[in-house]
mmCIF file of C-alpha atoms and ligand atoms in Angstrom:
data_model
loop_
_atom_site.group_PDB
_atom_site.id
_atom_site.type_symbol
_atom_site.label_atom_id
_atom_site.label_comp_id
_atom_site.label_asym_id
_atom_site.label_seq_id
_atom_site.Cartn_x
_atom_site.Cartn_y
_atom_site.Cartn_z
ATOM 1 C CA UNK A 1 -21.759 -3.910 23.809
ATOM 2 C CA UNK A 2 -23.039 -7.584 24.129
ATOM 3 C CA UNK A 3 -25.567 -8.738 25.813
ATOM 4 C CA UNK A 4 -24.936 -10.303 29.909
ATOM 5 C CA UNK A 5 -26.585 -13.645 28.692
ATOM 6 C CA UNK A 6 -23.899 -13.994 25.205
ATOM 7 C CA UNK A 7 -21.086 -13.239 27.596
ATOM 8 C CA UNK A 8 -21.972 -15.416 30.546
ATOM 9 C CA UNK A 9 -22.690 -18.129 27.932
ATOM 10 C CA UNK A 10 -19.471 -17.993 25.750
ATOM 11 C CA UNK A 11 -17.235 -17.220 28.875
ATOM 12 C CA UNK A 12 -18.803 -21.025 30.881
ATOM 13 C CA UNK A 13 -18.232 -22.425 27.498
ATOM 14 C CA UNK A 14 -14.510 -20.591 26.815
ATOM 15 C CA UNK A 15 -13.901 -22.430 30.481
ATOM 16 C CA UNK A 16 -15.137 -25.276 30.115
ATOM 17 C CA UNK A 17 -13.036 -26.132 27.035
ATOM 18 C CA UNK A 18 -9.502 -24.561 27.896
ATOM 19 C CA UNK A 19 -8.678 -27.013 29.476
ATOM 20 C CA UNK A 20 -8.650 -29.044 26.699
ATOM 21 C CA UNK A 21 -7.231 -26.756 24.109
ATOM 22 C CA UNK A 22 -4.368 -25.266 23.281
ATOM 23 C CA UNK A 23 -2.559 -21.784 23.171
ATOM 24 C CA UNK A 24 -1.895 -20.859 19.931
ATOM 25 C CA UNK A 25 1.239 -17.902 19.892
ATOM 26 C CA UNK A 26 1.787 -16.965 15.820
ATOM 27 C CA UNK A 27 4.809 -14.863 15.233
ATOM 28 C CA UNK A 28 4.857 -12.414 12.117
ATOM 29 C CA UNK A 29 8.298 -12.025 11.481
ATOM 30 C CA UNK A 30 7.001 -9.277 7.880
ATOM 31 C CA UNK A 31 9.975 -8.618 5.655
ATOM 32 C CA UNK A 32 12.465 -9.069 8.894
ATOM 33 C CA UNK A 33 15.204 -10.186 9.888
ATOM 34 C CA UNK A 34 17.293 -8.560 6.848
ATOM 35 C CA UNK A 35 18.761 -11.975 6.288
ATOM 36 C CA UNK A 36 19.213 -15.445 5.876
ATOM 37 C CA UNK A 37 21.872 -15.954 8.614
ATOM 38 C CA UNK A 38 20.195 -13.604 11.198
ATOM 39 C CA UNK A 39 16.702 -15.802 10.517
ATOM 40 C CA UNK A 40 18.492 -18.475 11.291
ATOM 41 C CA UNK A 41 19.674 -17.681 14.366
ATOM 42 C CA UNK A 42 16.840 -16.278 15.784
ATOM 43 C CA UNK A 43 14.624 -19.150 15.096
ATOM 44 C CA UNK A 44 17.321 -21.772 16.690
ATOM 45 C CA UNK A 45 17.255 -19.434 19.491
ATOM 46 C CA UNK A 46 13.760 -19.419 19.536
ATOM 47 C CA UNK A 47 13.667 -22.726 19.168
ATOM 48 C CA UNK A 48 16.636 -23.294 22.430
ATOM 49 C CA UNK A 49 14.517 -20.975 24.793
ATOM 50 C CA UNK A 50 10.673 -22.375 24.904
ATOM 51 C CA UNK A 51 9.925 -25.115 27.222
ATOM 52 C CA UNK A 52 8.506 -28.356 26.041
ATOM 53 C CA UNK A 53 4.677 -28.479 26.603
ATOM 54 C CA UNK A 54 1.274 -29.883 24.946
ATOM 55 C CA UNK A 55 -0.396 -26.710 26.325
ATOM 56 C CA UNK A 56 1.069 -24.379 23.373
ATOM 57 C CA UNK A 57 0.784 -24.378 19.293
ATOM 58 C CA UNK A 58 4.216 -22.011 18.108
ATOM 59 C CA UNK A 59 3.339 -21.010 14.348
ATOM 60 C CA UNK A 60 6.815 -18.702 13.049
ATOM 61 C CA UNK A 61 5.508 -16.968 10.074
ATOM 62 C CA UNK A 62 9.164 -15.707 8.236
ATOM 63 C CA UNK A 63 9.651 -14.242 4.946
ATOM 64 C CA UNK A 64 8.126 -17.045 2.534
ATOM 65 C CA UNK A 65 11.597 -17.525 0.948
ATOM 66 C CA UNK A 66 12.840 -18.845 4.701
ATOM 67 C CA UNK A 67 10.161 -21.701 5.198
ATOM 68 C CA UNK A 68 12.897 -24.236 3.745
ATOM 69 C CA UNK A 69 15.692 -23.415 5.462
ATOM 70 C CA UNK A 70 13.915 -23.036 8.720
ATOM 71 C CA UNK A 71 13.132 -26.696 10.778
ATOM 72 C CA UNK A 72 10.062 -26.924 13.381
ATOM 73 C CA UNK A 73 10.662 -27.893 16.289
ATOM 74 C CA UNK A 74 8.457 -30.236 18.684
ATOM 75 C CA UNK A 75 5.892 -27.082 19.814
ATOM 76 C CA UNK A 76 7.127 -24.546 16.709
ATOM 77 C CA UNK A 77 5.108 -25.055 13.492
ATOM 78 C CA UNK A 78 5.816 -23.047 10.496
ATOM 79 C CA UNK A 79 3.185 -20.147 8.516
ATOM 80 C CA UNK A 80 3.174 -17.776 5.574
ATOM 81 C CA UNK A 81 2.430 -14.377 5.666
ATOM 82 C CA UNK A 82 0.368 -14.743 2.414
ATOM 83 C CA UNK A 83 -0.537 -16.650 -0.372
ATOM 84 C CA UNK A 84 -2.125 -16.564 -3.689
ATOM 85 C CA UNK A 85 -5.587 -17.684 -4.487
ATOM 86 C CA UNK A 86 -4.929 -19.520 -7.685
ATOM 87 C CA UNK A 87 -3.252 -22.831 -8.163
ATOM 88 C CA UNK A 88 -0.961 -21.448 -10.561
ATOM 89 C CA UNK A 89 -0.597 -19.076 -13.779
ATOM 90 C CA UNK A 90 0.628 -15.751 -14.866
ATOM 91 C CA UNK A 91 0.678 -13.924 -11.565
ATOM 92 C CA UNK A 92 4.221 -12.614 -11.410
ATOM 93 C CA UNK A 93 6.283 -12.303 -7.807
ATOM 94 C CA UNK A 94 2.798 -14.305 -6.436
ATOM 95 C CA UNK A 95 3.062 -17.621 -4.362
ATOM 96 C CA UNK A 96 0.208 -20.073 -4.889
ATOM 97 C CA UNK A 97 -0.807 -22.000 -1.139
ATOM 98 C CA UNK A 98 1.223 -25.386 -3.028
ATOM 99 C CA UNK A 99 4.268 -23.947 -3.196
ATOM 100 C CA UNK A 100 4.010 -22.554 0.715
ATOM 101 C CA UNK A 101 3.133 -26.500 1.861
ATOM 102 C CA UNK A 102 6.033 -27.844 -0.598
ATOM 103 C CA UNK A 103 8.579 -25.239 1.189
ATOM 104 C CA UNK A 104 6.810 -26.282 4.946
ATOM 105 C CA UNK A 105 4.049 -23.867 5.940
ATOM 106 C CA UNK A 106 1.015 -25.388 7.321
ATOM 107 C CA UNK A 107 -0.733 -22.563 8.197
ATOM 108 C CA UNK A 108 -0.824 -19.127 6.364
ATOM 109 C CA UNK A 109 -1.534 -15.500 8.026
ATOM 110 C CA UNK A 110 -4.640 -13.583 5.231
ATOM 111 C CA UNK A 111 -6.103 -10.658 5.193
ATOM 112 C CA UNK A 112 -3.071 -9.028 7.400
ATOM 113 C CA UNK A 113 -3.992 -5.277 7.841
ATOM 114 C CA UNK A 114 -0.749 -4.203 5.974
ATOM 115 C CA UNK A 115 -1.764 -6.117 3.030
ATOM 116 C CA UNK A 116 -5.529 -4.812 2.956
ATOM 117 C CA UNK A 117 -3.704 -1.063 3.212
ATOM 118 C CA UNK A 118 -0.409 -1.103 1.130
ATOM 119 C CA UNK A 119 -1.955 -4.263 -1.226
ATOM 120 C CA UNK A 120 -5.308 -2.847 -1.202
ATOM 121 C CA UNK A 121 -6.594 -6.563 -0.306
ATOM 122 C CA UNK A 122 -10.268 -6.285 0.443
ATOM 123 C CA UNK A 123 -12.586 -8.965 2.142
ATOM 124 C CA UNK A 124 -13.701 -10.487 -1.410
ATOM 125 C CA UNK A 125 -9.839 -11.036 -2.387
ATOM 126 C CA UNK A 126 -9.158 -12.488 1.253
ATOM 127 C CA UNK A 127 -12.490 -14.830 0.994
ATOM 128 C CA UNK A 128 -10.994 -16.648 -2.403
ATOM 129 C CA UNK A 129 -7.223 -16.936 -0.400
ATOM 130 C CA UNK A 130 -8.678 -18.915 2.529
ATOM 131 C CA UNK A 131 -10.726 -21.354 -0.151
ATOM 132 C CA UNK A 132 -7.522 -21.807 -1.645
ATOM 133 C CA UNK A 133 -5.526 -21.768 0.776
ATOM 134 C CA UNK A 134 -8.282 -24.692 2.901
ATOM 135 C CA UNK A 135 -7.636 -26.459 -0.720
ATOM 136 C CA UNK A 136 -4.080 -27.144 -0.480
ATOM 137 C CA UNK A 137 -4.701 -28.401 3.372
ATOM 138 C CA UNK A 138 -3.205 -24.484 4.599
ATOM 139 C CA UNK A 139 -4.878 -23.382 7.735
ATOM 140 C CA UNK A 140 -5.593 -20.191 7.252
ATOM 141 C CA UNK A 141 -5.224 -17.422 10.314
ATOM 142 C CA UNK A 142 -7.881 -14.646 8.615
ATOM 143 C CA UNK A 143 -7.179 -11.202 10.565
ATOM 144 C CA UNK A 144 -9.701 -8.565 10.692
ATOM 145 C CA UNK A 145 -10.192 -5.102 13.473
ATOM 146 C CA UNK A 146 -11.053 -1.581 12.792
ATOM 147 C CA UNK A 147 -8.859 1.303 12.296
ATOM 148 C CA UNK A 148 -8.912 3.873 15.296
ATOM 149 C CA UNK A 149 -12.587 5.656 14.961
ATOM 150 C CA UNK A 150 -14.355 2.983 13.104
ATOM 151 C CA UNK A 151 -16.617 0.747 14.875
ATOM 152 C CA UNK A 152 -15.265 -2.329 15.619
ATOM 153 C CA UNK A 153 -18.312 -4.326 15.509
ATOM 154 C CA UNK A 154 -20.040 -3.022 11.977
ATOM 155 C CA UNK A 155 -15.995 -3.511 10.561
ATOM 156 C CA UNK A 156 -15.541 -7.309 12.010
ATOM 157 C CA UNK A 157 -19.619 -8.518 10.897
ATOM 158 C CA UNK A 158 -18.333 -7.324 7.143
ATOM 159 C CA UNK A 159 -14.978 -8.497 7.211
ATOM 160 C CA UNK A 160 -16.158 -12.160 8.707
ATOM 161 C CA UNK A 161 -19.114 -12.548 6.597
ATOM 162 C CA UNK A 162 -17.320 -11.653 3.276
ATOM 163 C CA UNK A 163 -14.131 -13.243 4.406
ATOM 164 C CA UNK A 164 -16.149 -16.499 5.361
ATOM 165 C CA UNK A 165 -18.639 -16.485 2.752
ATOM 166 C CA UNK A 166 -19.135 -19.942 1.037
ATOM 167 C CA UNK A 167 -16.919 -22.063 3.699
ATOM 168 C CA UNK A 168 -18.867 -25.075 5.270
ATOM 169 C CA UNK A 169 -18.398 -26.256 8.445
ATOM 170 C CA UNK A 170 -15.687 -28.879 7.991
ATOM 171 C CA UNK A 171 -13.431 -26.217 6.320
ATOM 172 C CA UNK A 172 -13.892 -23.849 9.017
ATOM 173 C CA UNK A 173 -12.441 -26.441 11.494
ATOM 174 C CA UNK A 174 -8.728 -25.700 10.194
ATOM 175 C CA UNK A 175 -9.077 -21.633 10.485
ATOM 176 C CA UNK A 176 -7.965 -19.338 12.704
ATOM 177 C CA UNK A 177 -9.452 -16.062 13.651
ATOM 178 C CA UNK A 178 -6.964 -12.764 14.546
ATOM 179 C CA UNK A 179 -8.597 -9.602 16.411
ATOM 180 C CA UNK A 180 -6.102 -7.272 15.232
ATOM 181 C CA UNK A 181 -7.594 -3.430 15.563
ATOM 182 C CA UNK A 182 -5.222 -1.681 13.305
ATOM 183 C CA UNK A 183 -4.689 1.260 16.052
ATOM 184 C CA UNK A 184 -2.762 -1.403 18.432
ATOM 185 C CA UNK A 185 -0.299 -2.889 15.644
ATOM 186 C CA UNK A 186 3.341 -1.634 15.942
ATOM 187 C CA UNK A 187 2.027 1.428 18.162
ATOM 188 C CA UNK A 188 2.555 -0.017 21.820
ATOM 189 C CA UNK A 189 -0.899 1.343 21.981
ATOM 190 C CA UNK A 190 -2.815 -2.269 22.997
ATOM 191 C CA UNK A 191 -6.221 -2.834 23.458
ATOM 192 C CA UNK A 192 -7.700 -3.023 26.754
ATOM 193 C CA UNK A 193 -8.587 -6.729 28.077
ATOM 194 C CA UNK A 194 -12.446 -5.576 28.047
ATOM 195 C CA UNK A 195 -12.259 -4.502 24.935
ATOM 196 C CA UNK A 196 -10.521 -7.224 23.254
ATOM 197 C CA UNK A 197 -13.151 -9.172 25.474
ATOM 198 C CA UNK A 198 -15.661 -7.620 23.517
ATOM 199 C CA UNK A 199 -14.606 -7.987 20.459
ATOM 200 C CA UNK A 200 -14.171 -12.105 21.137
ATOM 201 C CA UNK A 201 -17.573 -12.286 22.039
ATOM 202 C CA UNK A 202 -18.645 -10.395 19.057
ATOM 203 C CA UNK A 203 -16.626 -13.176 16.909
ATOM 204 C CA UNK A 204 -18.488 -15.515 18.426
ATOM 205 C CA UNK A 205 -22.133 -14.011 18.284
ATOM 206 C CA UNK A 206 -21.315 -13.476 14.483
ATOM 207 C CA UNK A 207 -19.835 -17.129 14.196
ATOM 208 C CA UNK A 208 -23.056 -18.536 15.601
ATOM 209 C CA UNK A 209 -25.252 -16.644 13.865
ATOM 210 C CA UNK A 210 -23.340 -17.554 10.530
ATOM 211 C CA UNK A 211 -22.691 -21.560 11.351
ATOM 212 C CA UNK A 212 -23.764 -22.324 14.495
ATOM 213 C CA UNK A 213 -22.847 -22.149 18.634
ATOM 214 C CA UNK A 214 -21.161 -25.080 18.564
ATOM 215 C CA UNK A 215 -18.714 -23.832 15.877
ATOM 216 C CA UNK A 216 -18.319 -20.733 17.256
ATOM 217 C CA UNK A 217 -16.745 -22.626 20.257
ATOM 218 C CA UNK A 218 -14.613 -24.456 18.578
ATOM 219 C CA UNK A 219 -12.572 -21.651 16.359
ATOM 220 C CA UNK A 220 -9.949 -20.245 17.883
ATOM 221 C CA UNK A 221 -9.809 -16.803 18.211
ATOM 222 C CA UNK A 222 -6.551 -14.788 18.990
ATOM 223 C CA UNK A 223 -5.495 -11.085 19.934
ATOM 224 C CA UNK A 224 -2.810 -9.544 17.904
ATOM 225 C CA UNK A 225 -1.821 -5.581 18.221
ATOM 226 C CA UNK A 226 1.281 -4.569 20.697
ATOM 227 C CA UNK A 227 1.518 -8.129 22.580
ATOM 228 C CA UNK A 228 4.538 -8.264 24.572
ATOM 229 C CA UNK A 229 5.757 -10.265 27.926
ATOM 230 C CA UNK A 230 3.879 -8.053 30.561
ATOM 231 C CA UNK A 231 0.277 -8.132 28.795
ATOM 232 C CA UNK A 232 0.077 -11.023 26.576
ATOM 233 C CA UNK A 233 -1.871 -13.651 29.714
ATOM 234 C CA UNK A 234 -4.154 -10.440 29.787
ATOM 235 C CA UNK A 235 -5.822 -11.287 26.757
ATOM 236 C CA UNK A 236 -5.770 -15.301 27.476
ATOM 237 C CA UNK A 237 -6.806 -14.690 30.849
ATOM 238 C CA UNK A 238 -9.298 -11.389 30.590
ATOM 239 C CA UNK A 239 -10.035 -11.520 27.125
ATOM 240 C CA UNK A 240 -10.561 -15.254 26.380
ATOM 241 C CA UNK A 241 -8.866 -15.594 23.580
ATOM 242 C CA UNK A 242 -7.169 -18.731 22.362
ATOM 243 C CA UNK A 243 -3.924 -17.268 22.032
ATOM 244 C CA UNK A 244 -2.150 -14.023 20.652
ATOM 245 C CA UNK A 245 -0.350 -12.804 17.078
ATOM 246 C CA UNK A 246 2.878 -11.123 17.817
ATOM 247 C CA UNK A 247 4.761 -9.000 15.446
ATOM 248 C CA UNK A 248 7.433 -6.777 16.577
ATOM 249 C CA UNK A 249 8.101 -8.665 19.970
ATOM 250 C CA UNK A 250 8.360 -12.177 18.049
ATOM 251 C CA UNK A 251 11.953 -10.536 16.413
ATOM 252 C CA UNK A 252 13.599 -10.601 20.063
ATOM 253 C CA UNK A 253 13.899 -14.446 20.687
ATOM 254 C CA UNK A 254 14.203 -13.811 24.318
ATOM 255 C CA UNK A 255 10.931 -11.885 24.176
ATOM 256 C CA UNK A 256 9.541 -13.959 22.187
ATOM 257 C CA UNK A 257 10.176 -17.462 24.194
ATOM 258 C CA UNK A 258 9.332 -15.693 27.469
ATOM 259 C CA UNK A 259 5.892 -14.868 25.991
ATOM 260 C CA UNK A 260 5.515 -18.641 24.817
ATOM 261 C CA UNK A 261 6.820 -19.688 28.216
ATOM 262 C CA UNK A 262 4.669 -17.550 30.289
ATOM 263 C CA UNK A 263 1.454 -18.835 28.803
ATOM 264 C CA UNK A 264 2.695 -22.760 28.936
HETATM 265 C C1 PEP B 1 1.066 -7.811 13.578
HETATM 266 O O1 PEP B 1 1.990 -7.719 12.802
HETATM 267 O O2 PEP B 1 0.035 -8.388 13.230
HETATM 268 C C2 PEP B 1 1.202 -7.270 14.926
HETATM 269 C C3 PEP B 1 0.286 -7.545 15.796
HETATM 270 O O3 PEP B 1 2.305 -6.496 15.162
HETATM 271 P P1 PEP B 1 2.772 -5.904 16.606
HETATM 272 O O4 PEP B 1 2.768 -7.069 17.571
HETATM 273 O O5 PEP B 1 4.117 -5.372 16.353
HETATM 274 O O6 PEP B 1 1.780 -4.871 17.005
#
């Protein structure tokens, strides 16, 4: 558990500024819809149903193959899912961050749980796709949480000081931090505001240890794991976090838009 001084500090800071910032929603559409035509539709629909608003950042991460068919809308910005961490060469079936920006992504989801398990990604491999991806002007959105009975604060110091290793503090302007605790993704199973609470502030106290306070203020830091309409203010609210990552409730665009609606 942290400390009362880090939270009372981070949480007059975390108010202080949201005023000011946005609400970042990301939606991870993963190898869904099954097509062209029904990707279409939801993201027009998507598109139809949120409200106008400075207050909220939309980022629709679809299949990579969508990004040029799909337009962004005033509040709806388009993300990958992944991206390679070489400019180009003989990596068959791989996309290098160029290509994403060319087909319209501007930022790109790394170090998603499902690719560290079924791609056996590990933080080393995740730390060269954010340089690239920072490179080719790609925000990069870097998840990281434990699996259930690990400890989530040993798991998130390794995965954010390997995943961050060697980025200054200009390039860590343009990226994004998920808490995604692999127990709470696709189970309906979400994390409890004070948890998720703690885990922000432990982002932070590892963020200012590594660059500095100031910095740690300024990256956003989002909750992703089982987010649907009647919890996601929760982890705004409770949790201060900058936002949430949505997977299976960002394929309903009804869901979906009430989720970016509620927190507008
Ligand atoms: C995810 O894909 O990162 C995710 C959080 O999924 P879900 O919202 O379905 O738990």
């Amino acid at each position: 558990m942290l400390d009362f001084a880090t939270n009372r500090r981070f949480g007059q800071n975390r108010q202080k500024m949201k005023s000011m910032s946005k609400i970042f929603v990301v939606g991870n559409w993963k190898m869904n819809p099954k097509g062209l035509k029904e990707a279409r539709v939801l993201f027009e629909s998507i598109k139809k149903s949120v409200k106008k608003t400075d207050k909220i950042k939309v980022i629709i991460c679809p299949p990579a193959l969508w990004l040029k068919e799909l337009k962004p809308g005033a509040i709806i910005s388009l993300g990958a899912q992944n991206c390679h961490w070489e400019a180009s060469g003989a990596y068959t079936g791989e996309l290098s961050p160029r290509m994403l920006v060319d087909a319209g992504a501007e930022y790109v989801i790394i170090g998603h749980s499902e690719r560290r398990q079924f791609m056996g990604e590990g933080d080393e491999i995740v730390n060269l796709k954010i340089k690239a991806a920072l490179r080719t002007k790609l925000k990069p959105i870097l998840c990281v949480g434990e699996k259930a009975g690990e400890e989530m604060s040993l798991v998130l110091e390794r995965q954010l000081t390997t995943g961050l290793a060697g980025l200054g503090v200009n390039q860590m302007k343009d990226v994004f931090i998920a808490y995604e605790p692999i127990w709470a993704i696709g189970t309906g199973n979400n994390c409890l505001p004070d948890n998720a609470l703690s885990a922000t502030l432990f982002i932070k106290k590892t963020l200012t240890k590594l660059y500095s306070r100031f910095l740690a203020d300024k990256v956003p830091v989002l909750y992703g794991g089982s987010v649907h309409s009647d919890n996601e203010d929760t982890y705004v609210k409770q949790a201060r976090m900058d936002g949430v990552l949505v997977g299976g409730a960002s394929l309903g665009a009804k869901e979906f838009a009430k989720i970016i609606n509620d927190l507008g």
